[in-house]
XYZ file of C-alpha atoms in Angstrom:
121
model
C 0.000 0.000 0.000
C 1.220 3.281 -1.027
C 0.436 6.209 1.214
C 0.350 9.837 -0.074
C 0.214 12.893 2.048
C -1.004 16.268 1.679
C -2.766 19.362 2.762
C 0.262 21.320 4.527
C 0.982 24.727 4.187
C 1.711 28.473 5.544
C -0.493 29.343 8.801
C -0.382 31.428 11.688
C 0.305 30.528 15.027
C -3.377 29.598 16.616
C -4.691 28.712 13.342
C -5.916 25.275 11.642
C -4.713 22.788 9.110
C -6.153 19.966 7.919
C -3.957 17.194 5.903
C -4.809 13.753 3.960
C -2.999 10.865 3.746
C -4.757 8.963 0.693
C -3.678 5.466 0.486
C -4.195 3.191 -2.585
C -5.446 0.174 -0.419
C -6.921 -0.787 2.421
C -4.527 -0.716 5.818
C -6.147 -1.443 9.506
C -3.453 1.497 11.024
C -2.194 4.703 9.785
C 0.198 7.017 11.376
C 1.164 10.687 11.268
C 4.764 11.358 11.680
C 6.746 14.350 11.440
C 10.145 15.684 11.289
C 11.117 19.220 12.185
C 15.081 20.346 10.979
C 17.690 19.006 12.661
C 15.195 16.799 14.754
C 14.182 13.196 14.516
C 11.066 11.879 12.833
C 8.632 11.467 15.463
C 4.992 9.760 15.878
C 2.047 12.855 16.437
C -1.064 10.047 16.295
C -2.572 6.978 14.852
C -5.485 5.301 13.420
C -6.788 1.177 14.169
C -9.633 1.045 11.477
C -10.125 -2.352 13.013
C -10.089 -1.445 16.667
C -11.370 1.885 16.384
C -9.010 3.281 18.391
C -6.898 6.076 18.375
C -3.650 7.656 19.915
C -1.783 10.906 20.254
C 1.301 12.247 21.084
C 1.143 14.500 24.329
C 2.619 17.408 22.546
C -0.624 17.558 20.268
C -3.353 15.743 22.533
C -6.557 18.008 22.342
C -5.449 20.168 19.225
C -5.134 17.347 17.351
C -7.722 15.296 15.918
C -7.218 12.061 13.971
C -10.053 10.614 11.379
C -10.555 8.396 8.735
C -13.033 8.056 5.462
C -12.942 4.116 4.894
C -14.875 4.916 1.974
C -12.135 6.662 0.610
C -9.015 5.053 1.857
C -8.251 8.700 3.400
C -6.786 9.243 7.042
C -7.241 13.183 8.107
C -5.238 15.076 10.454
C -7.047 17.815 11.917
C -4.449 20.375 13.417
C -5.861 23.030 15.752
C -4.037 25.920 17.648
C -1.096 25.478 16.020
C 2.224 26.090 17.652
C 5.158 27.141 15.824
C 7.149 23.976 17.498
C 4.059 21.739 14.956
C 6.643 23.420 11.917
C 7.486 20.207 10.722
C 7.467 18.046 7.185
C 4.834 15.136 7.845
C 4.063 12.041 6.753
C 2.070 9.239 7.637
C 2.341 5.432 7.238
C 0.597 1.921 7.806
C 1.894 1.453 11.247
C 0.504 -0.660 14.018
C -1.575 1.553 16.234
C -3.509 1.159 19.856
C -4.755 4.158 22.376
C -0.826 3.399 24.438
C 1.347 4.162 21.291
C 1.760 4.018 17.707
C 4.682 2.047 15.818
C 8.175 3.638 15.823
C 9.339 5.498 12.639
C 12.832 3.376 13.048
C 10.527 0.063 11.908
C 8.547 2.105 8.699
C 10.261 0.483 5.448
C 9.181 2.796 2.901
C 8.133 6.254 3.241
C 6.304 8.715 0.714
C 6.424 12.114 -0.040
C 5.730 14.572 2.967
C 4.063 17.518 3.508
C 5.389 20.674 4.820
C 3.624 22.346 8.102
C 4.981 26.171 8.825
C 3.505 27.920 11.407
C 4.659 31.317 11.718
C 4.765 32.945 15.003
């Protein structure tokens, strides 16, 4: 399964972006990761299609708001009150996923094209 993300962009500190990760198959988990300069990629939250369950970093817990369209193979990342610390490229993967953590970026094989987050301050 291929996963594609986009949706990021330019936006002021306090203000909302919403990105897609569009996959080309069906995956029980998806991730969100992200990797600001000079920093290492790190897991913001995850979906279990078959579980239903969900998990989130603490640095984004309650701005953050992870989703998925089954229908459309889509995972969304709903980013709220954006900090300028959230400037970051991310991307998401199949990954496994429960409510006490989401797989480690170390184990991801193959990663697609991210999408750049800048939040300006």
């Amino acid at each position: 399964v291929q996963l594609q993300a986009s949706g990021g962009g330019l936006v002021q500190a306090g203000g909302s972006l919403r990105l897609s990760c569009a996959a080309s198959g069906f995956t029980y988990a998806i991730g969100w990761f992200r990797q600001a300069p000079g920093k290492e990629r790190e897991g913001v939250s995850c979906i279990n299609s078959a579980s239903r369950s969900t998990y989130y970093a603490d640095s984004v817990k309650d701005r953050f708001t992870i989703s998925k369209d089954n229908a459309k193979n889509t995972v969304y990342l709903q980013m709220n009150s954006l900090k300028h610390e959230d400037t970051a490229v991310y991307y998401c993967a199949a990954v496994p996923c429960d409510p006490s953590g989401m797989g480690l970026a170390s184990r991801v094989n193959s990663w697609g094209q991210g999408t750049q987050v800048t939040v300006s301050s």
